Each structure stands twice: as structure tokens, then as C-alpha cells.
GROMACS .gro file of C-alpha atoms in nm:
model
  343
    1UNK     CA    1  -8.208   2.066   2.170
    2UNK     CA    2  -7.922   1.886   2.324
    3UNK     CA    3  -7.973   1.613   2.003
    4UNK     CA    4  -7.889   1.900   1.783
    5UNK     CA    5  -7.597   2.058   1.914
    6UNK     CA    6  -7.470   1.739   1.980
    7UNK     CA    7  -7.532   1.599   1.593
    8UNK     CA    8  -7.354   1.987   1.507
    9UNK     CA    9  -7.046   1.945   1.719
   10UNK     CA   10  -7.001   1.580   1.515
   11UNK     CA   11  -7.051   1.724   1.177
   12UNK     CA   12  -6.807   1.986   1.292
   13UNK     CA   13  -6.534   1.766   1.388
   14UNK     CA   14  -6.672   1.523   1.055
   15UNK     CA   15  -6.594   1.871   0.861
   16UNK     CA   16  -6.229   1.943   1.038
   17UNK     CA   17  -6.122   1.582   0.992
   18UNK     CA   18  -6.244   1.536   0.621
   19UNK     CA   19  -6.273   1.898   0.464
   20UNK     CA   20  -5.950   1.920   0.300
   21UNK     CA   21  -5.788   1.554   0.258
   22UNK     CA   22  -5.863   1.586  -0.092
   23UNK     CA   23  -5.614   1.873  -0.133
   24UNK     CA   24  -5.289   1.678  -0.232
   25UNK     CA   25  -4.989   1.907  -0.371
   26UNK     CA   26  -4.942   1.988  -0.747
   27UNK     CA   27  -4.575   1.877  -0.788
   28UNK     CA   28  -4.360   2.118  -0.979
   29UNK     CA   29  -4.145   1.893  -1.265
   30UNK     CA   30  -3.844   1.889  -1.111
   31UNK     CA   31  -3.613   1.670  -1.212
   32UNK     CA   32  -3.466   1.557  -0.895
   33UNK     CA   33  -3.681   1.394  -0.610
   34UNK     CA   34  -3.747   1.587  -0.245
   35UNK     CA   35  -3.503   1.476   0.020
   36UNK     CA   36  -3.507   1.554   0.399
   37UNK     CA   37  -3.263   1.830   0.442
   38UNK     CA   38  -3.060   1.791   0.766
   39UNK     CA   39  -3.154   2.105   0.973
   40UNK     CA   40  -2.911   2.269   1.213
   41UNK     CA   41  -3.060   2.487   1.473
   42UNK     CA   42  -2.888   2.852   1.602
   43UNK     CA   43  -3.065   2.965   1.962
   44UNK     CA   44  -3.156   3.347   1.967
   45UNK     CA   45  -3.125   3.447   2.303
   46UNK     CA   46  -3.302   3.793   2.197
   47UNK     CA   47  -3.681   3.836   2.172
   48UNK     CA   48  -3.732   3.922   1.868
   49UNK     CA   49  -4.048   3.930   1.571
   50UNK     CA   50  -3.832   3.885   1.275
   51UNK     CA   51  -3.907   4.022   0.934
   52UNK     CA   52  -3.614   3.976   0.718
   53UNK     CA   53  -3.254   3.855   0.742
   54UNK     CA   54  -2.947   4.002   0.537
   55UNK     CA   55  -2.614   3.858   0.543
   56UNK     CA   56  -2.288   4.065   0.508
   57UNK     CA   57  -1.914   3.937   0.451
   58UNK     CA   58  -1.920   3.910   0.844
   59UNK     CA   59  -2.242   3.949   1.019
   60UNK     CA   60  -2.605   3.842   1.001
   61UNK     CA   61  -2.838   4.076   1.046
   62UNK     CA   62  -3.186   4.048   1.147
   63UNK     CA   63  -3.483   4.276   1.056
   64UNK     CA   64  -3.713   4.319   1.386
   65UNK     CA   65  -4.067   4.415   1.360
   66UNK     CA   66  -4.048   4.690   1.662
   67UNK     CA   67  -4.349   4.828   1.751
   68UNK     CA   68  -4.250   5.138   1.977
   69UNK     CA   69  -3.936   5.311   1.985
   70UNK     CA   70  -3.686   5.069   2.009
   71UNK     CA   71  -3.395   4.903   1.782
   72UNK     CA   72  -3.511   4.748   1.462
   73UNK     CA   73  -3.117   4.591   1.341
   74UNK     CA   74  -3.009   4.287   1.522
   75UNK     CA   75  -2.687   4.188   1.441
   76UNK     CA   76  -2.493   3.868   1.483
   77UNK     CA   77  -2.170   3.724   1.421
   78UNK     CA   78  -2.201   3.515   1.075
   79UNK     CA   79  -1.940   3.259   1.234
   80UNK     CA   80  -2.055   3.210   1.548
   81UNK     CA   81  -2.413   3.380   1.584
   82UNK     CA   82  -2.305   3.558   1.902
   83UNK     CA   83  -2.521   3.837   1.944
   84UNK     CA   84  -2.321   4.205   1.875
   85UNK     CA   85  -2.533   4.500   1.885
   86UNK     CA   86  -2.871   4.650   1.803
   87UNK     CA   87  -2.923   4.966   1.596
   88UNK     CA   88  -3.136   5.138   1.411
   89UNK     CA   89  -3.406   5.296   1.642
   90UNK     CA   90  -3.732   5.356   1.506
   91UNK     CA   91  -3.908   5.694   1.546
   92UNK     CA   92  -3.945   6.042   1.355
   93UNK     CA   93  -3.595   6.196   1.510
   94UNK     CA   94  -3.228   6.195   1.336
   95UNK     CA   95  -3.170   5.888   1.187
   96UNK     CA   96  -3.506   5.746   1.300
   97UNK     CA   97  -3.698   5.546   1.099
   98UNK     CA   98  -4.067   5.489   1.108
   99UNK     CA   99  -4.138   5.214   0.794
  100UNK     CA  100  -3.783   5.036   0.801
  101UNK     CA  101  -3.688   4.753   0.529
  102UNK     CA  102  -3.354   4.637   0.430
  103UNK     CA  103  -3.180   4.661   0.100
  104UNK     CA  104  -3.147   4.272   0.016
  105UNK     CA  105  -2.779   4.246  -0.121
  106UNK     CA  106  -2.465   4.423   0.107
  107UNK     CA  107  -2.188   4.542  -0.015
  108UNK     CA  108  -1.925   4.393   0.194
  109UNK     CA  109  -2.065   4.498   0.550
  110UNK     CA  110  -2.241   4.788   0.433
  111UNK     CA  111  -2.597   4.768   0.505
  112UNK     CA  112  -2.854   4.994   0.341
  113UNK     CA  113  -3.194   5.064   0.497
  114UNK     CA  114  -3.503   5.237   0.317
  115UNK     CA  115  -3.810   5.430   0.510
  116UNK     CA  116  -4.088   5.353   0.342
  117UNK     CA  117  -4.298   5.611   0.452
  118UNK     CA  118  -4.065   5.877   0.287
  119UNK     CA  119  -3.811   5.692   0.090
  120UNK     CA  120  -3.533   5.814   0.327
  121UNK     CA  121  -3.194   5.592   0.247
  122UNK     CA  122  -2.952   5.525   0.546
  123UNK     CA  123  -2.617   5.381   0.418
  124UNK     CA  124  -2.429   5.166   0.728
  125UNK     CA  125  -2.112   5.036   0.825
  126UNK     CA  126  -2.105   4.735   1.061
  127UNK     CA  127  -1.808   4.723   1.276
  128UNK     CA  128  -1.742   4.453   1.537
  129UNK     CA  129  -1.895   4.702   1.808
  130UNK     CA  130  -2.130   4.928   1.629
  131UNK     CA  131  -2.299   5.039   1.306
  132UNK     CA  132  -2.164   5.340   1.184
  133UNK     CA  133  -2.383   5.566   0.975
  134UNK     CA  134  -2.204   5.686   0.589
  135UNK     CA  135  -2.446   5.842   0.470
  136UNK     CA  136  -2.842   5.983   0.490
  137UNK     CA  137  -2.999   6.072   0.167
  138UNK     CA  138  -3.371   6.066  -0.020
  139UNK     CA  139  -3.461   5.885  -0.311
  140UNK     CA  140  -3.617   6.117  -0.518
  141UNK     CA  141  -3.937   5.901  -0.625
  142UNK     CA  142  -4.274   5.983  -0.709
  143UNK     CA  143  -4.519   5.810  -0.466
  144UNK     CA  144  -4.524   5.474  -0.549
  145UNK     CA  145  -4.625   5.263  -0.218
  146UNK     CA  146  -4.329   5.089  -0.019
  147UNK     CA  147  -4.122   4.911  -0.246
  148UNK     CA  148  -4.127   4.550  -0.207
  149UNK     CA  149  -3.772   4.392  -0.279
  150UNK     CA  150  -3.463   4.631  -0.332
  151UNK     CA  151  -3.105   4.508  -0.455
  152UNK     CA  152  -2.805   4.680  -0.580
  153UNK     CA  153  -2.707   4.606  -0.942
  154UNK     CA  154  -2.413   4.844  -0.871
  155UNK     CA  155  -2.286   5.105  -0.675
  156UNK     CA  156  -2.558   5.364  -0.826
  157UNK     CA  157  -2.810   5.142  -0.965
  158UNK     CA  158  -3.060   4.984  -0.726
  159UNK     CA  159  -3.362   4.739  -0.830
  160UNK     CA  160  -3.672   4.711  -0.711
  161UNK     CA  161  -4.045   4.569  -0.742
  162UNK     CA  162  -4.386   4.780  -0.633
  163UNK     CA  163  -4.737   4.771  -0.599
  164UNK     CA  164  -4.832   4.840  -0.903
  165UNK     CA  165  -4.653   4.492  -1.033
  166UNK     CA  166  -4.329   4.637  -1.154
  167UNK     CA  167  -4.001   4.624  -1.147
  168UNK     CA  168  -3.777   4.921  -1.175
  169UNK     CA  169  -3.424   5.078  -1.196
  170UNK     CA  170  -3.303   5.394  -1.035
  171UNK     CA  171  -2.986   5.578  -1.080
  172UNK     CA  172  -2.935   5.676  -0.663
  173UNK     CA  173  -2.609   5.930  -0.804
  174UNK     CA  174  -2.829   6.111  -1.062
  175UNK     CA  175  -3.192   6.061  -0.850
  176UNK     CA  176  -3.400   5.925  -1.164
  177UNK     CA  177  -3.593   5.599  -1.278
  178UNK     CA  178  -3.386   5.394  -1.588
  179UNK     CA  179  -3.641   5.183  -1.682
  180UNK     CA  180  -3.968   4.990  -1.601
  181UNK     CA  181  -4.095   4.624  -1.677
  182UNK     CA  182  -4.457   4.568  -1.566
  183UNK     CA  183  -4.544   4.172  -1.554
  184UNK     CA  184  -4.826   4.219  -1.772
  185UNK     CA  185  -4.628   4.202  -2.055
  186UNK     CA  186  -4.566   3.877  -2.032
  187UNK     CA  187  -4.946   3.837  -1.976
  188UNK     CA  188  -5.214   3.770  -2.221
  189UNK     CA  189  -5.555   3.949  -2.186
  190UNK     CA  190  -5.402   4.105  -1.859
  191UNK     CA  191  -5.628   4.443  -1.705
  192UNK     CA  192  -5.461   4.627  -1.464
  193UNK     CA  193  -5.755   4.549  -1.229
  194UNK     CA  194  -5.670   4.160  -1.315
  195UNK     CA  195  -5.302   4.230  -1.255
  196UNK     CA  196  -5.384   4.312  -0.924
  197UNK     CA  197  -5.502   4.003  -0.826
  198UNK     CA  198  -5.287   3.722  -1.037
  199UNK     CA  199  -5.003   3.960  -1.115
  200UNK     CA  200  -4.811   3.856  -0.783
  201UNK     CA  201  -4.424   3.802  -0.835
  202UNK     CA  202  -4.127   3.807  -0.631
  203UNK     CA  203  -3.769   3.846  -0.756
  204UNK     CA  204  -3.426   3.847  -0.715
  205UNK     CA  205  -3.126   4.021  -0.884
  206UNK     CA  206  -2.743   3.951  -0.830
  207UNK     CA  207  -2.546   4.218  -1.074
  208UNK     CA  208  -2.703   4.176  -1.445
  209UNK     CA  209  -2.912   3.838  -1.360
  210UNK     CA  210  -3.263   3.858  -1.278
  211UNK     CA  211  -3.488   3.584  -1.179
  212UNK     CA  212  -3.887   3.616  -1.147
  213UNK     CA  213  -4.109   3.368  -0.918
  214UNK     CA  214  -4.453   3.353  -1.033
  215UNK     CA  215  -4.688   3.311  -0.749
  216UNK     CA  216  -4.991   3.161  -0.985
  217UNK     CA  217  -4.799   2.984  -1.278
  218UNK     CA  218  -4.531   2.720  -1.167
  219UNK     CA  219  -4.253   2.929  -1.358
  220UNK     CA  220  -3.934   3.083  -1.287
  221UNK     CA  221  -3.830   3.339  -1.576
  222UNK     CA  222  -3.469   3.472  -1.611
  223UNK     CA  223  -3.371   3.817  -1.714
  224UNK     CA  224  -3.069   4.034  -1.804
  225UNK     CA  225  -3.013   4.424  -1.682
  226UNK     CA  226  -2.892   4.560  -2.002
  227UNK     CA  227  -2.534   4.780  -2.033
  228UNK     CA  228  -2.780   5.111  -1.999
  229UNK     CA  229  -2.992   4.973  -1.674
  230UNK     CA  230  -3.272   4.859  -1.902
  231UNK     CA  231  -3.418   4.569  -1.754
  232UNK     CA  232  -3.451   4.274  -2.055
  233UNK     CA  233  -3.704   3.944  -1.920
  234UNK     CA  234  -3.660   3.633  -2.123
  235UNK     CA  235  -3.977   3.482  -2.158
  236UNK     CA  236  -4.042   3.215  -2.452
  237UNK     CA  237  -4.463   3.209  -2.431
  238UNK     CA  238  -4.681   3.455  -2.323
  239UNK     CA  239  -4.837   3.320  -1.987
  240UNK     CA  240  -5.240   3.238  -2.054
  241UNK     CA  241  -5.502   3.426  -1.795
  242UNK     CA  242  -5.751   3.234  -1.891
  243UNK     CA  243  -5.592   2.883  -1.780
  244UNK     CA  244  -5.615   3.036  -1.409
  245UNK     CA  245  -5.915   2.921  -1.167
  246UNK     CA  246  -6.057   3.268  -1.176
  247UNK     CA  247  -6.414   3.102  -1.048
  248UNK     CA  248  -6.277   3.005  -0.729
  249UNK     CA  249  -6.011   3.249  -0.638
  250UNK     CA  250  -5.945   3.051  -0.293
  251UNK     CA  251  -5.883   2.722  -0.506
  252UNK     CA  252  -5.627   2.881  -0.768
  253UNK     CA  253  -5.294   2.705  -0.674
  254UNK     CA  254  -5.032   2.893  -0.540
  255UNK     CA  255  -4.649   2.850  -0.698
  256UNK     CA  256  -4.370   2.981  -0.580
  257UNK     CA  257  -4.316   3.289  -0.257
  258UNK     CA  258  -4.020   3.349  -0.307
  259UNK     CA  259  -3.654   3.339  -0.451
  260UNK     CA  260  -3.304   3.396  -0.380
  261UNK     CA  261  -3.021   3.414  -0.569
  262UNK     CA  262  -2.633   3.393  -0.543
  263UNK     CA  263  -2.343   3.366  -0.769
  264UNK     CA  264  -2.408   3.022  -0.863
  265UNK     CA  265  -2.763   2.901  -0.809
  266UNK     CA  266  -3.118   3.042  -0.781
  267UNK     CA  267  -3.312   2.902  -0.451
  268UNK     CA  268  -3.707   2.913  -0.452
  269UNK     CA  269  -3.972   2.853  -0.235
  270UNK     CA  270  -4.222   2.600  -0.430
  271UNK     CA  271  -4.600   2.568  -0.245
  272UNK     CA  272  -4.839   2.386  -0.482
  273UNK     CA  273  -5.158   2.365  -0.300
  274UNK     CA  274  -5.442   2.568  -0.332
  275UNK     CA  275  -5.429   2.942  -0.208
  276UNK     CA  276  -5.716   2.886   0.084
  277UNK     CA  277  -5.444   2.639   0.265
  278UNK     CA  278  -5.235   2.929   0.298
  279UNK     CA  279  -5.524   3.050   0.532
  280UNK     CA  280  -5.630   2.932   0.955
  281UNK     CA  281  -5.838   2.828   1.091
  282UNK     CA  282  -6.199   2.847   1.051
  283UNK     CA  283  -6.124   2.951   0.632
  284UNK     CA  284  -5.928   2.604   0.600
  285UNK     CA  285  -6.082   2.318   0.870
  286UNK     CA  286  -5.716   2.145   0.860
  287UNK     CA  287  -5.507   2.474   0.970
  288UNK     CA  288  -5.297   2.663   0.818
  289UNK     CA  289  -5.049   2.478   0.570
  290UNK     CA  290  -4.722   2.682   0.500
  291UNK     CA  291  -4.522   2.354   0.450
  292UNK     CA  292  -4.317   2.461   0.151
  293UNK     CA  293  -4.069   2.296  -0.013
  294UNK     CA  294  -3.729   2.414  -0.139
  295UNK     CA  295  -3.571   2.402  -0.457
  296UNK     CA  296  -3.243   2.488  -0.626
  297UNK     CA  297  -3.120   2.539  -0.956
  298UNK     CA  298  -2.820   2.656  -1.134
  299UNK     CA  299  -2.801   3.028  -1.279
  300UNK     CA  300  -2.967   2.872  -1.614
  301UNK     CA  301  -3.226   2.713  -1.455
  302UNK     CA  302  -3.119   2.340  -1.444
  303UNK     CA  303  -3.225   2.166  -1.100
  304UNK     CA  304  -2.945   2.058  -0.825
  305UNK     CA  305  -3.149   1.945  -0.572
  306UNK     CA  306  -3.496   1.955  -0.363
  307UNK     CA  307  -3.574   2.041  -0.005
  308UNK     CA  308  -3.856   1.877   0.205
  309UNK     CA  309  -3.795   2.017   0.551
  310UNK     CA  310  -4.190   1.918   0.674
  311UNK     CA  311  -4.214   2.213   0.866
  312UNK     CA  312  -4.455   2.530   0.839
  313UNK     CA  313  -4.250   2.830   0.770
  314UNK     CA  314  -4.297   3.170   0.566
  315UNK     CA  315  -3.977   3.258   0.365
  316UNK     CA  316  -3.641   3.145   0.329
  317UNK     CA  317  -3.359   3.341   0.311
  318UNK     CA  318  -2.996   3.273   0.118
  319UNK     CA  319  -2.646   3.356   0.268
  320UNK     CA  320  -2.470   3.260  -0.055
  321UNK     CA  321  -2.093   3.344   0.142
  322UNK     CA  322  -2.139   3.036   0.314
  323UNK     CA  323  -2.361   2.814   0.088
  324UNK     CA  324  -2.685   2.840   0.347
  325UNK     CA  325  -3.022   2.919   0.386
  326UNK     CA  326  -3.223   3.014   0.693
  327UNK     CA  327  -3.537   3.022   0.789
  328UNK     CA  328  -3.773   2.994   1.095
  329UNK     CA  329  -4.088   2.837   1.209
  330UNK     CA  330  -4.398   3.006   1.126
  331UNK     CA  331  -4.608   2.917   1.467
  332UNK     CA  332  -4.365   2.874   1.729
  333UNK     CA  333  -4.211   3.154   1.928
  334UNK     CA  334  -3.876   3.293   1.764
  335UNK     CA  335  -3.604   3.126   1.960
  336UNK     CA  336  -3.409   2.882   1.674
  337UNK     CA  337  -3.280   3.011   1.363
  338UNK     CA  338  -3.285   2.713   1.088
  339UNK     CA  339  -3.013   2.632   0.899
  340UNK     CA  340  -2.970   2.424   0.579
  341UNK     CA  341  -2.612   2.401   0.416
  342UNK     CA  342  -2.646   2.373   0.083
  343UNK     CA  343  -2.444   2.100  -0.182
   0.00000   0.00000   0.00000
């Protein structure tokens, strides 16, 4: 008996050393070879499980998973990350939110929050001492899940991306949807049961420019929002289903996470190895790989540079005032903010 555990431990540890050292990265073709960013490092002195980050003209403010009734807005200085106030307090009273996210783009330092349990809007003000509340209103939506990524186009059109694979956009002064583009369409022999699984996207929008990141086809596709809200993708080729590994779901590669954009470039978040990688341990013997790197491109698409920071992290996040992006590492505890300054 001791023989045989003893021969199983060594195949185990065989297994963990060897399982997944075949697994080498599918470069995207970029035209510029990865450098080493240099990384600065900003100390949060708060305890914090951070979801999201949204800068303003003058503050930083960070989305906090809370899990009881506490403050879910953390908000620093954008200068000098001093700490200024929390707000935001999650619960069912005035105010109160339950599902919080975060309206991607501010106007100025107005901050917009969305419940997604109800679709309650809260419109903000951040002042050097407090947030301010403008304004508590509904969107008037049919029940369509939370909604993944919301942006203002303008100051009554928002943006957004569901569920159900979409994006849509919704007139907040007159309470009704403008239009709807589903990714399918850009999809051949798509089901709606196979969009579920390979139809993931994210996206970002900065006033008529959209950008889609495919998460299972190493493409970024630009878009226009039309002079009547319609939402126009520019795609040359229809994207082939049947060129995915739809055998082995846990080897199908995975792309790109996500993307930012600013005035003047588009930042994404390029992976490249298979989609089991992505899990921990025992599902992938080597651990869990979130080493990503980071690319950016012009608003048409042409490549500026590459990022290879070598560390494990989940999403980075553009503050386009100040030509940065931050993000944080995925397994240790969340005291450093990273910072890249971008060319």
C-alpha cells in the first residue's frame, strides 16, 4: 500500500510539473514587439475588494465589492491618491443600493451609478469633501439581466451591452431603447444557444466610436453611433463558427477581456492561451494563468505599442486625462494600485 500512494503522489507532482508546458501563447499580429512596461505602485491604505475603477476630471474612484451595509464609492484624489471620502451605502433605504455598478465614462466629476436589481439611476457630484446626489431616477427597461458595460454617448443617450449578447441605446430624457445590435450578426451559422457560449464580447464607446473585443476570435471591430443613436459595426468578413474548437470547449483560445478607449487610442487586454488556463488549481495542474498582455492602438486600429507587465491580473482600466492605466494583482491582497503611463 505505501508503494502505491507513494508511486501516486510522484505521478501527481510528474502531472503538476509537466501537464501544461505544452501550452505556449498564440501571439496576436501585432506589429510592434512586447516591452516591459515600467510599473509605478500607489499604496491603498483602505481595505478594500475592488470591482471597478472610474476616473473623473479630478478624482479616482473605486468600485468596492461591500458585502453588508457599508460604503461601496471610494474616492481618491487623481493627483495625489489621498484618500477623500466614501459614499454610496448599500442597502434597500433612500439612496441605497443593493446591485451597484458604475457608469464607465464621467462627465466632468459627475459620477453615475446603476442598481442592477431594479435599474435605479443615481446621478453624483464629487466635491472635494463629499458626493452630492443630482438626481434619482429609473430606467424604464424591460427585464433584461444587469447590464454589463454602460457609457454615455451624450447627455441623454447611454450605451450598453447585456446578457443576451447585445448592445443597446437608450434615450434616459424620453425612457426608450434606440436601437439594438446583437453579435450574431456578424456570426455565421450562429444559434442563440451557440451565442451563449462563443458570443462573449466586451466594448467600449467614447461619443460616436465604438470598439468590440472578441473574447474567441483575435479581433477588435470598430463601429460608429449613427446621427439618430443607431448603432452601425464595421465588420469586413463574417466571423466563421465553425473554425472554433467547439470539441474541447476548455482548449478554445481565449482573445481579448477587455478594452478601453479614450480620445486618441483604444487599449485592450490580449490573453492567447487556452480558456482552461484561465482556471486553478486542480482544473489547470500549473495554476491559474491571468498573465495578460496589453496592447494599444490608435482610434483606426494601427498599433503604438505592447505591454508585457508578467504579472497575473484581471482587467485593466484607462484614465485617458492623464495618459494611464491601472490595474491590480489578481492573488495578492489589495494594497498597491498599478500604474502604467502610457507614450
Amino acid at each position: 500500500m505505501k508503494r502505491i500512494i507513494y508511486f501516486s503522489v510522484i505521478s501527481s507532482i510528474l502531472l503538476i510539473e509537466t501537464g501544461c508546458s505544452h501550452d505556449k501563447r498564440v501571439e496576436n499580429k501585432f506589429a510592434l514587439a512586447a516591452e516591459s512596461p515600467k510599473i509605478e505602485e500607489l499604496t491603498v491604505n483602505e481595505v478594500l475588494k475592488p470591482l471597478d475603477i472610474i476616473t473623473t476630471d479630478n478624482y479616482i474612484c473605486i468600485l468596492h465589492e461591500e458585502k453588508s451595509s457599508g460604503n461601496q464609492i471610494y474616492v481618491y484624489d487623481a493627483d495625489t491618491f489621498g484618500f477623500k471620502y466614501d459614499f454610496a451605502k448599500r442597502g434597500q433605504g433612500p439612496a441605497e443600493t443593493v446591485a451597484l455598478d458604475v457608469m464607465k465614462n464621467a462627465r466632468g466629476d459627475t459620477l453615475d451609478l446603476i442598481d442592477q436589481a431594479n435599474y435605479r439611476h443615481l446621478t453624483y457630484i464629487l466635491n472635494p469633501n463629499a458626493a452630492d446626489l443630482l438626481d434619482d431616477t429609473f430606467l424604464e427597461l424591460p427585464n433584461m439581466g444587469p447590464l454589463q458595460e454602460t457609457y454615455w454617448v451624450n447627455d441623454s443617450i447611454i450605451i450598453f451591452s447585456t446578457l443576451g449578447r447585445e448592445l443597446l441605446t437608450y434615450n434616459t430624457k424620453s425612457q426608450r431603447i434606440v436601437d439594438r445590435f446583437c453579435v450574431s450578426e456578424i456570426m455565421t451559422d450562429c444559434s442563440q444557444d451557440d451565442l451563449k457560449d462563443i458570443g462573449g464580447f466586451h466594448f467600449a464607446c467614447r461619443g460616436e466610436d465604438i470598439v468590440i473585443a472578441l473574447r474567441y476570435w483575435p479581433r477588435l471591430i470598430l463601429g460608429k453611433i449613427g446621427e439618430d443613436f443607431s448603432i452601425n459595426i464595421e465588420t469586413p468578413e463574417l466571423l466563421d463558427t465553425n473554425a472554433l474548437n467547439n470539441d474541447k470547449k476548455a482548449d478554445r483560445t481565449i482573445y481579448y477581456t477587455s478594452v478601453t478607449m479614450g480620445d486618441d487610442r483604444i487599449v485592450a487586454q490580449y490573453y492567447g492561451f487556452p480558456q482552461r488556463l484561465t482556471q486553478p488549481f486542480p482544473v489547470n495542474l500549473e495554476g491559474q494563468n491571468l498573465k495578460f498582455k496589453i496592447e494599444v492602438y490608435d482610434k483606426s486600429l494601427s498599433p503604438i505599442i505592447q505591454y508585457d507587465p508578467q504579472s497575473d491580473f484581471n482587467r485593466i482600466f484607462l484614465d485617458d486625462n492623464r495618459h494611464r492605466i491601472f490595474y491590480w494583482d489578481a492573488f495578492d491582497d489589495f494594497e498597491k494600485l498599478k500604474q502604467i503611463t502610457l507614450p
